[in-house]
Short mmCIF file of C-alpha atoms in Angstrom, two decimals:
data_model
loop_
_atom_site.label_atom_id
_atom_site.label_comp_id
_atom_site.label_asym_id
_atom_site.label_seq_id
_atom_site.Cartn_x
_atom_site.Cartn_y
_atom_site.Cartn_z
CA MET Y 54 -4.01 -30.89 -18.08
CA GLN Y 55 -2.72 -34.41 -17.60
CA ASN Y 56 -4.73 -36.80 -19.78
CA THR Y 57 -7.13 -34.70 -21.77
CA PRO Y 58 -6.27 -31.59 -23.82
CA ILE Y 59 -7.45 -28.30 -22.40
CA MET Y 60 -8.81 -25.77 -24.91
CA HIS Y 61 -8.37 -22.00 -24.49
CA LYS Y 62 -10.65 -19.64 -26.36
CA ALA Y 63 -9.60 -16.04 -26.88
CA GLN Y 64 -12.09 -13.34 -26.02
CA ASN Y 65 -13.68 -12.07 -29.24
CA LYS Y 66 -15.97 -9.29 -28.08
CA ARG Y 67 -14.69 -5.71 -28.28
CA ALA Y 68 -13.27 -4.32 -25.09
CA LYS Y 69 -14.68 -1.09 -23.74
CA THR Y 70 -11.92 1.49 -24.03
CA ALA Y 71 -12.09 5.12 -22.99
CA ALA Y 72 -11.21 7.87 -25.43
CA PRO Y 73 -7.41 8.04 -25.62
CA PRO Y 74 -5.77 10.85 -23.65
CA LEU Y 75 -3.95 13.48 -25.69
CA ARG Y 76 -0.21 13.10 -25.50
CA VAL Y 77 2.37 15.60 -26.63
CA ALA Y 78 4.81 12.75 -27.24
CA PHE Y 79 2.40 11.18 -29.71
CA GLY Y 80 0.24 8.39 -28.29
CA CYS Y 81 -2.41 5.83 -29.01
CA VAL Y 82 -4.52 3.57 -26.79
CA PHE Y 83 -5.36 0.12 -28.05
CA ALA Y 84 -6.59 -3.22 -26.76
CA LEU Y 85 -4.93 -6.48 -27.71
CA ALA Y 86 -6.91 -9.71 -28.03
CA ALA Y 87 -9.95 -7.48 -28.01
CA SER Y 88 -9.67 -4.36 -30.16
CA LEU Y 89 -7.26 -1.76 -31.49
CA SER Y 90 -8.30 1.91 -31.60
CA ALA Y 91 -6.14 4.63 -33.07
CA GLY Y 92 -5.57 8.23 -32.06
CA ALA Y 93 -2.67 10.63 -31.70
CA ALA Y 94 -2.06 14.14 -30.50
CA GLU Y 95 0.44 16.92 -30.49
CA ALA Y 96 0.19 20.07 -28.39
CA VAL Y 97 -0.03 23.29 -30.34
CA SER Y 98 -0.49 26.70 -28.74
CA SER Y 99 -2.74 29.20 -30.44
CA ASP Y 100 -1.31 32.12 -28.53
CA LEU Y 101 1.28 31.34 -25.88
CA TYR Y 102 4.46 30.68 -27.87
CA ARG Y 103 3.14 29.10 -31.06
CA ILE Y 104 4.50 25.69 -30.28
CA ASP Y 105 5.75 23.90 -33.37
CA LEU Y 106 7.82 20.79 -33.94
CA ALA Y 107 10.99 22.67 -34.91
CA ARG Y 108 11.04 24.70 -31.68
CA THR Y 109 9.99 21.72 -29.59
CA ASN Y 110 12.84 19.65 -31.01
CA GLU Y 111 15.36 22.46 -30.46
CA ALA Y 112 14.35 22.78 -26.82
CA ALA Y 113 14.21 19.02 -26.28
CA SER Y 114 17.69 18.54 -27.75
CA ARG Y 115 19.10 20.94 -25.15
CA PHE Y 116 16.97 20.23 -22.11
CA GLY Y 117 15.34 16.83 -22.67
CA GLU Y 118 11.90 15.48 -23.35
CA GLY Y 119 8.86 17.44 -22.27
CA ILE Y 120 10.01 20.96 -23.19
CA LEU Y 121 7.28 22.39 -25.41
CA ALA Y 122 8.18 26.05 -25.87
CA TYR Y 123 10.33 28.87 -24.58
CA ALA Y 124 10.47 32.61 -25.19
CA PRO Y 125 11.43 35.88 -23.49
CA PRO Y 126 8.91 37.49 -21.12
CA VAL Y 127 6.02 38.95 -23.07
CA SER Y 128 6.45 42.51 -21.71
CA ALA Y 129 8.67 44.88 -23.69
CA SER Y 130 12.23 44.34 -22.48
CA ALA Y 131 13.39 47.76 -23.71
CA GLU Y 132 11.36 49.63 -21.10
CA ASP Y 133 12.76 50.84 -17.77
CA TYR Y 134 10.69 49.42 -14.93
CA VAL Y 135 10.26 50.69 -11.37
CA PHE Y 136 8.91 48.31 -8.70
CA GLU Y 137 7.48 49.92 -5.55
CA TYR Y 138 6.18 48.29 -2.39
CA HIS Y 139 3.90 49.81 0.28
CA ALA Y 140 3.45 47.80 3.48
CA PRO Y 141 0.02 47.41 5.11
CA GLU Y 142 -0.67 50.36 7.42
CA GLY Y 143 0.86 49.79 10.84
CA GLN Y 144 2.18 46.36 9.85
CA PRO Y 145 5.77 46.56 8.59
CA PRO Y 146 6.95 43.15 7.33
CA ASP Y 147 9.99 41.27 8.56
CA LEU Y 148 10.84 39.93 5.08
CA ILE Y 149 10.27 41.05 1.51
CA GLY Y 150 11.13 39.51 -1.82
CA LEU Y 151 10.90 39.73 -5.60
CA THR Y 152 8.05 37.36 -6.45
CA ILE Y 153 6.00 36.05 -9.34
CA VAL Y 154 2.33 36.95 -8.88
CA ASN Y 155 -0.54 35.00 -10.42
CA GLU Y 156 -2.78 37.84 -11.56
CA SER Y 157 -5.93 35.69 -11.45
CA THR Y 158 -5.52 35.11 -7.69
CA GLY Y 159 -3.51 38.21 -6.78
CA ARG Y 160 -1.10 36.01 -4.81
CA PRO Y 161 2.58 35.15 -5.27
CA ILE Y 162 3.18 31.65 -6.58
CA SER Y 163 4.65 29.12 -4.15
CA ALA Y 164 6.81 26.98 -6.47
CA LEU Y 165 8.69 26.82 -9.75
CA PRO Y 166 7.87 25.35 -12.18
CA PHE Y 167 4.33 26.68 -11.68
CA SER Y 168 1.65 24.12 -12.50
CA ILE Y 169 -1.16 25.37 -14.74
CA GLY Y 170 -3.00 22.04 -14.83
CA ASN Y 171 -3.68 19.70 -17.76
CA GLY Y 172 -0.22 18.15 -17.27
CA LEU Y 173 1.58 21.44 -17.99
CA ALA Y 174 3.70 23.91 -16.03
CA VAL Y 175 5.50 27.22 -16.57
CA GLY Y 176 9.21 27.42 -15.77
CA LEU Y 177 11.63 30.36 -15.65
CA THR Y 178 15.35 30.53 -16.34
CA GLY Y 179 17.93 33.32 -16.39
CA THR Y 180 19.47 35.71 -13.88
CA LEU Y 181 18.05 38.62 -11.85
CA THR Y 182 20.39 40.84 -9.84
CA TYR Y 183 19.10 43.59 -7.54
CA ARG Y 184 20.04 45.78 -4.58
CA MET Y 185 17.75 46.29 -1.57
CA PHE Y 186 18.56 48.07 1.68
CA GLY Y 187 22.20 48.48 0.64
CA ARG Y 188 22.91 44.84 -0.20
CA GLU Y 189 23.02 42.93 -3.50
CA TYR Y 190 20.98 39.79 -4.12
CA ARG Y 191 20.74 37.42 -7.04
CA TRP Y 192 18.45 34.76 -8.44
CA THR Y 193 19.80 32.43 -11.12
CA ASN Y 194 18.45 29.27 -12.74
CA ASN Y 195 19.53 27.34 -15.85
CA ASN Y 196 17.07 24.45 -15.68
CA PRO Y 197 13.41 25.03 -16.67
CA ARG Y 198 12.42 22.09 -14.47
CA ALA Y 199 14.04 23.64 -11.37
CA ALA Y 200 13.54 26.76 -9.27
CA GLY Y 201 17.12 27.99 -8.98
CA THR Y 202 18.37 30.09 -6.06
CA VAL Y 203 14.99 30.91 -4.56
CA GLY Y 204 13.84 31.81 -1.06
CA GLN Y 205 10.57 31.64 0.84
CA LEU Y 206 8.30 33.98 2.78
CA PRO Y 207 7.36 31.46 5.49
CA ALA Y 208 4.90 33.59 7.47
CA ALA Y 209 3.05 35.02 4.49
CA GLU Y 210 -0.65 35.64 5.17
CA LEU Y 211 -1.42 35.16 1.48
CA GLY Y 212 0.02 31.65 1.58
CA ALA Y 213 3.47 30.27 0.90
CA ALA Y 214 5.35 32.64 -1.40
CA LEU Y 215 8.45 31.88 -3.42
CA THR Y 216 11.02 34.66 -3.83
CA LEU Y 217 13.47 35.00 -6.72
CA GLY Y 218 16.64 35.14 -4.68
CA PRO Y 219 16.51 35.09 -0.88
CA ALA Y 220 13.74 36.58 1.23
CA VAL Y 221 15.30 39.92 2.23
CA PRO Y 222 15.18 41.08 5.88
CA VAL Y 223 13.57 44.51 6.27
CA PRO Y 224 15.60 46.88 8.50
CA GLU Y 225 13.80 48.57 11.39
CA ASN Y 226 14.52 52.04 10.03
CA ALA Y 227 13.02 51.36 6.58
CA SER Y 228 10.76 54.06 5.15
CA GLU Y 229 7.10 53.72 6.03
CA ASP Y 230 5.93 55.32 2.78
CA ILE Y 231 7.66 53.40 -0.01
CA LEU Y 232 9.17 50.57 1.93
CA ALA Y 233 11.17 49.19 -0.99
CA SER Y 234 11.85 50.19 -4.57
CA LEU Y 235 13.67 48.54 -7.46
CA SER Y 236 14.48 50.47 -10.61
CA ASN Y 237 15.68 48.89 -13.83
CA PRO Y 238 18.50 49.38 -14.74
CA ALA Y 239 19.74 51.38 -11.71
CA ASN Y 240 19.42 48.63 -9.07
CA LEU Y 241 17.67 45.82 -10.96
CA SER Y 242 18.99 43.94 -13.97
CA GLY Y 243 18.11 40.72 -15.73
CA GLU Y 244 19.97 38.47 -18.14
CA ASN Y 245 18.72 35.75 -20.49
CA LEU Y 246 15.26 35.60 -18.96
CA ARG Y 247 13.25 32.82 -20.61
CA VAL Y 248 9.77 31.53 -19.88
CA TRP Y 249 9.19 27.83 -20.59
CA LEU Y 250 6.11 25.68 -21.15
CA ILE Y 251 6.93 22.17 -19.94
CA CYS Y 252 5.21 18.87 -19.26
CA THR Y 253 4.88 17.70 -15.67
CA GLN Y 254 5.19 14.02 -16.66
CA LYS Y 255 7.52 11.97 -18.82
CA PRO Y 256 6.41 11.12 -21.42
CA CYS Y 257 4.17 14.16 -21.91
CA ARG Y 258 0.49 13.57 -21.15
CA VAL Y 259 -1.64 16.63 -21.82
CA SER Y 260 -5.30 16.20 -20.86
CA GLY Y 261 -8.12 17.80 -22.80
CA THR Y 262 -8.05 19.66 -26.11
CA SER Y 263 -7.43 23.15 -24.73
CA PHE Y 264 -6.04 24.76 -21.61
CA ILE Y 265 -6.01 28.19 -20.00
CA TYR Y 266 -2.71 29.73 -18.93
CA PRO Y 267 -2.58 32.56 -16.37
CA ALA Y 268 -1.02 36.01 -16.43
CA LEU Y 269 2.19 35.87 -14.37
CA LYS Y 270 4.06 39.07 -13.48
CA LEU Y 271 7.01 40.17 -11.35
CA ALA Y 272 6.23 42.13 -8.18
CA LEU Y 273 7.63 42.94 -4.76
CA SER Y 274 5.73 41.23 -1.96
CA SER Y 275 5.92 40.35 1.72
CA GLY Y 276 2.87 38.10 1.51
CA LEU Y 277 0.83 40.29 3.89
CA ARG Y 278 -2.81 41.16 3.38
CA GLY Y 279 -3.32 44.81 2.55
CA GLU Y 280 0.07 45.26 0.93
CA ARG Y 281 0.31 47.35 -2.25
CA SER Y 282 2.79 46.70 -5.01
CA HIS Y 283 3.08 48.91 -8.09
CA THR Y 284 5.17 48.63 -11.22
CA ARG Y 285 5.73 51.59 -13.53
CA PRO Y 286 5.13 52.31 -16.38
CA SER Y 287 3.20 49.02 -16.50
CA ASP Y 288 3.33 45.54 -15.01
CA LEU Y 289 6.20 43.35 -16.18
CA TYR Y 290 4.48 40.20 -17.40
CA LEU Y 291 6.21 36.89 -17.88
CA THR Y 292 3.07 35.50 -19.54
CA ARG Y 293 -0.31 36.98 -20.38
CA SER Y 294 -3.51 35.04 -19.86
CA GLY Y 295 -5.09 33.19 -22.75
CA THR Y 296 -6.27 29.86 -24.09
CA ALA Y 297 -4.17 27.39 -26.05
CA THR Y 298 -5.56 24.58 -28.15
CA ILE Y 299 -4.22 21.09 -28.75
CA SER Y 300 -4.40 19.63 -32.24
CA SER Y 301 -2.95 16.66 -34.06
CA SER Y 302 -0.07 16.75 -36.51
CA CYS Y 303 0.31 12.97 -36.75
CA THR Y 304 -2.15 10.08 -37.01
CA LEU Y 305 -1.81 6.44 -36.07
CA SER Y 306 -3.71 3.46 -37.48
CA VAL Y 307 -3.51 -0.26 -36.77
CA ASP Y 308 -4.66 -3.01 -39.13
CA PRO Y 309 -6.29 -5.31 -38.23
CA GLN Y 310 -7.99 -3.56 -35.35
CA THR Y 311 -8.83 -6.85 -33.63
CA ILE Y 312 -6.40 -9.65 -32.79
CA ARG Y 313 -7.98 -13.04 -32.08
CA PHE Y 314 -5.98 -16.08 -31.08
CA GLY Y 315 -9.04 -18.32 -31.38
CA ASN Y 316 -9.03 -21.75 -29.74
CA VAL Y 317 -5.65 -22.56 -28.25
CA ARG Y 318 -4.62 -26.02 -27.04
CA ALA Y 319 -2.42 -25.98 -23.95
CA ARG Y 320 0.91 -27.80 -23.97
CA ARG Y 321 2.23 -30.15 -21.31
CA SER Y 322 5.30 -27.93 -20.92
CA LYS Y 323 6.46 -24.37 -21.41
CA GLY Y 324 6.82 -23.02 -24.94
CA PRO Y 325 5.09 -21.29 -27.88
CA LEU Y 326 1.34 -21.68 -28.40
CA ASP Y 327 0.71 -19.34 -31.34
CA LEU Y 328 3.30 -17.15 -33.04
CA SER Y 329 1.29 -16.41 -36.18
CA ARG Y 330 -0.46 -13.09 -35.48
CA SER Y 331 0.54 -9.62 -36.67
CA SER Y 332 -0.68 -6.07 -37.12
CA THR Y 333 0.47 -3.27 -39.39
CA VAL Y 334 1.10 -0.01 -37.55
CA SER Y 335 0.93 3.06 -39.82
CA ILE Y 336 2.01 6.57 -38.87
CA ALA Y 337 1.47 9.67 -41.00
CA CYS Y 338 2.61 13.21 -40.15
CA ARG Y 339 2.07 16.46 -41.97
CA ASN Y 340 5.45 17.83 -43.01
CA GLY Y 341 7.04 14.79 -41.39
CA GLY Y 342 9.69 14.33 -44.09
CA SER Y 343 12.06 11.51 -43.22
CA SER Y 344 11.99 11.92 -39.44
CA PRO Y 345 12.91 8.92 -37.26
CA VAL Y 346 10.11 7.26 -35.26
CA ALA Y 347 10.16 5.33 -31.98
CA ILE Y 348 7.38 3.42 -30.22
CA SER Y 349 6.68 1.95 -26.81
CA ILE Y 350 4.03 -0.71 -26.18
CA ASP Y 351 2.79 -0.70 -22.59
CA PRO Y 352 0.59 -3.64 -21.47
CA ALA Y 353 -1.84 -3.28 -18.61
CA HIS Y 354 0.00 -5.97 -16.60
CA LEU Y 355 3.32 -7.79 -16.73
CA TYR Y 356 3.35 -11.53 -16.06
CA TYR Y 357 6.45 -11.50 -13.88
CA GLU Y 358 7.14 -8.63 -11.47
CA GLY Y 359 10.16 -6.73 -12.74
CA ASN Y 360 10.39 -8.76 -15.98
CA ARG Y 361 9.33 -6.83 -19.09
CA LYS Y 362 9.51 -9.77 -21.53
CA PHE Y 363 6.00 -11.19 -20.98
CA ALA Y 364 2.66 -9.39 -20.68
CA ALA Y 365 -0.15 -10.97 -18.66
CA PHE Y 366 -3.74 -11.79 -19.65
CA THR Y 367 -6.85 -11.62 -17.48
CA HIS Y 368 -10.05 -13.62 -17.14
CA GLU Y 369 -13.36 -12.03 -18.08
CA ASN Y 370 -13.85 -11.07 -14.41
CA GLY Y 371 -10.53 -9.18 -14.40
CA THR Y 372 -8.48 -11.67 -12.37
CA ARG Y 373 -5.04 -12.80 -13.57
CA PHE Y 374 -5.00 -15.60 -16.15
CA ARG Y 375 -2.33 -18.03 -14.99
CA GLY Y 376 0.06 -19.84 -17.30
CA ILE Y 377 0.16 -17.84 -20.55
CA GLY Y 378 1.88 -14.61 -21.56
CA LEU Y 379 2.14 -12.32 -24.56
CA VAL Y 380 5.29 -11.37 -26.49
CA TYR Y 381 5.87 -9.14 -29.49
CA ALA Y 382 8.60 -8.40 -32.03
CA PHE Y 383 9.26 -6.14 -35.00
CA ASP Y 384 10.78 -9.07 -36.97
CA ARG Y 385 8.95 -12.40 -37.21
CA ALA Y 386 12.24 -14.27 -36.90
CA ASN Y 387 12.70 -12.75 -33.43
CA LEU Y 388 9.24 -13.76 -32.15
CA VAL Y 389 10.13 -16.45 -29.61
CA CYS Y 390 9.14 -17.53 -26.10
CA SER Y 391 12.66 -17.83 -24.73
CA GLY Y 392 12.90 -14.30 -23.31
CA GLN Y 393 14.71 -12.76 -26.30
CA THR Y 394 11.88 -10.51 -27.54
CA PRO Y 395 11.79 -6.71 -27.04
CA ASP Y 396 10.89 -5.42 -23.59
CA TRP Y 397 7.41 -4.07 -22.99
CA ARG Y 398 7.13 -0.51 -21.62
CA THR Y 399 10.38 0.44 -23.34
CA ARG Y 400 11.00 2.89 -26.16
CA HIS Y 401 12.30 1.22 -29.34
CA PRO Y 402 13.32 2.58 -32.78
CA PHE Y 403 10.57 1.89 -35.32
CA GLY Y 404 12.07 3.20 -38.57
CA SER Y 405 11.82 6.55 -40.34
CA LEU Y 406 9.09 8.38 -42.17
CA ASN Y 407 9.18 8.38 -45.95
CA ASN Y 408 7.50 11.55 -47.23
CA GLY Y 409 5.77 11.78 -43.86
CA LYS Y 410 4.52 8.17 -43.75
CA LEU Y 411 5.62 4.89 -42.20
CA SER Y 412 4.03 1.42 -42.06
CA GLN Y 413 5.67 -1.43 -40.18
CA PRO Y 414 4.45 -4.81 -38.93
CA VAL Y 415 4.30 -5.78 -35.27
CA TYR Y 416 4.18 -9.53 -34.59
CA TRP Y 417 2.31 -10.98 -31.59
CA GLY Y 418 3.00 -14.30 -29.89
CA LEU Y 419 1.25 -16.42 -27.27
CA CYS Y 420 3.53 -18.34 -24.91
CA GLN Y 421 2.85 -20.97 -22.26
CA LEU Y 422 4.90 -19.97 -19.21
CA GLU Y 423 3.94 -22.72 -16.74
CA PRO Y 424 3.24 -26.46 -17.07
CA ASP Y 425 -0.35 -25.93 -15.90
CA THR Y 426 -2.60 -23.10 -17.07
CA ASP Y 427 -6.01 -21.65 -16.37
CA THR Y 428 -8.81 -22.28 -18.85
CA GLY Y 429 -11.42 -20.05 -20.45
CA ALA Y 430 -11.45 -16.73 -22.26
CA PHE Y 431 -8.50 -14.38 -21.84
CA SER Y 432 -7.71 -10.84 -22.94
CA THR Y 433 -5.44 -7.89 -22.32
CA THR Y 434 -5.09 -4.22 -23.20
CA ALA Y 435 -2.07 -2.06 -23.86
CA THR Y 436 -1.07 1.49 -24.73
CA LEU Y 437 1.03 2.22 -27.79
CA ARG Y 438 2.96 5.50 -27.73
CA PHE Y 439 5.02 6.85 -30.58
CA TRP Y 440 7.50 9.67 -30.94
CA VAL Y 441 8.39 11.51 -34.14
CA ASN Y 442 11.57 13.59 -34.10
#
């Protein structure tokens, strides 16, 4: 680095990238200085609540990102329901509660929201008020990501069981035949009950192209083996079992798909090495209209811990490449190496769709960050995520 120029050659072979994961908040995986591959996904339910962008946006505007759908319980709300509980013979429970039972396992669920896998969960909001053994109890929740005023059946033989409202102590003189009974509307009422399909991560990351959701129903339980719980005239289901599919409403393309910096001569001091590269990112959405778009570009590694201005490169063997970093900008005039470029791993406005389409340039820059640098081939990968309102 002192008397003779050092040459850096960018890696030109395509990087091996896995198929991009499906993301509800639209996403794309690409590799920089190696390759760019496009893909995007939106979650759509074929049965559950018919998730569409209008309903997703309405929910998200009220409750935040990651709310996919909400609806009343699937059972007919006009019916009068009677919940009855029979304890196991010779084994009266100490506690009983109004629970949500997963019909596929026959057991009460242990937490709300209830994870159904694939990055998704079912939440419940509203109010349930009921009287048992002469006292009134209530469960209420206004946040689909929370459980509300729940209790627990700690000694349940069927596993941990969550109760809507507190776990109710069973008096010693309780009937041995029908230990407990709730009748709607005489001593059981509900208000504004809503079932929600939510993402377990932010931003949403839904794995796979389809998922199975379980039948969830309300039932009285003490969590003991051999107990019998009946609901008349039929079970009150929050959800019925089925399969939902995930399809794409938007597509993402990047041109060119390969960024090559070529041979780069190191400087004797910090500063720009190559600020001449760019890609055109194009987004197209069916029925997208003039919706605003935002993107986040997430590199595999940052050069400085806690500093989102510079992304790091690696050698061919995967070790950190010392001395150079990557920057980007949405305006070529703002592509600099002085720490004034947009942060990586941060959501930024990217314009608005015009008749469902948008194409904007992204400019890439190579910066020398230390007086001395490593030599040889270097590369990096990143994830580009985009959101369409």
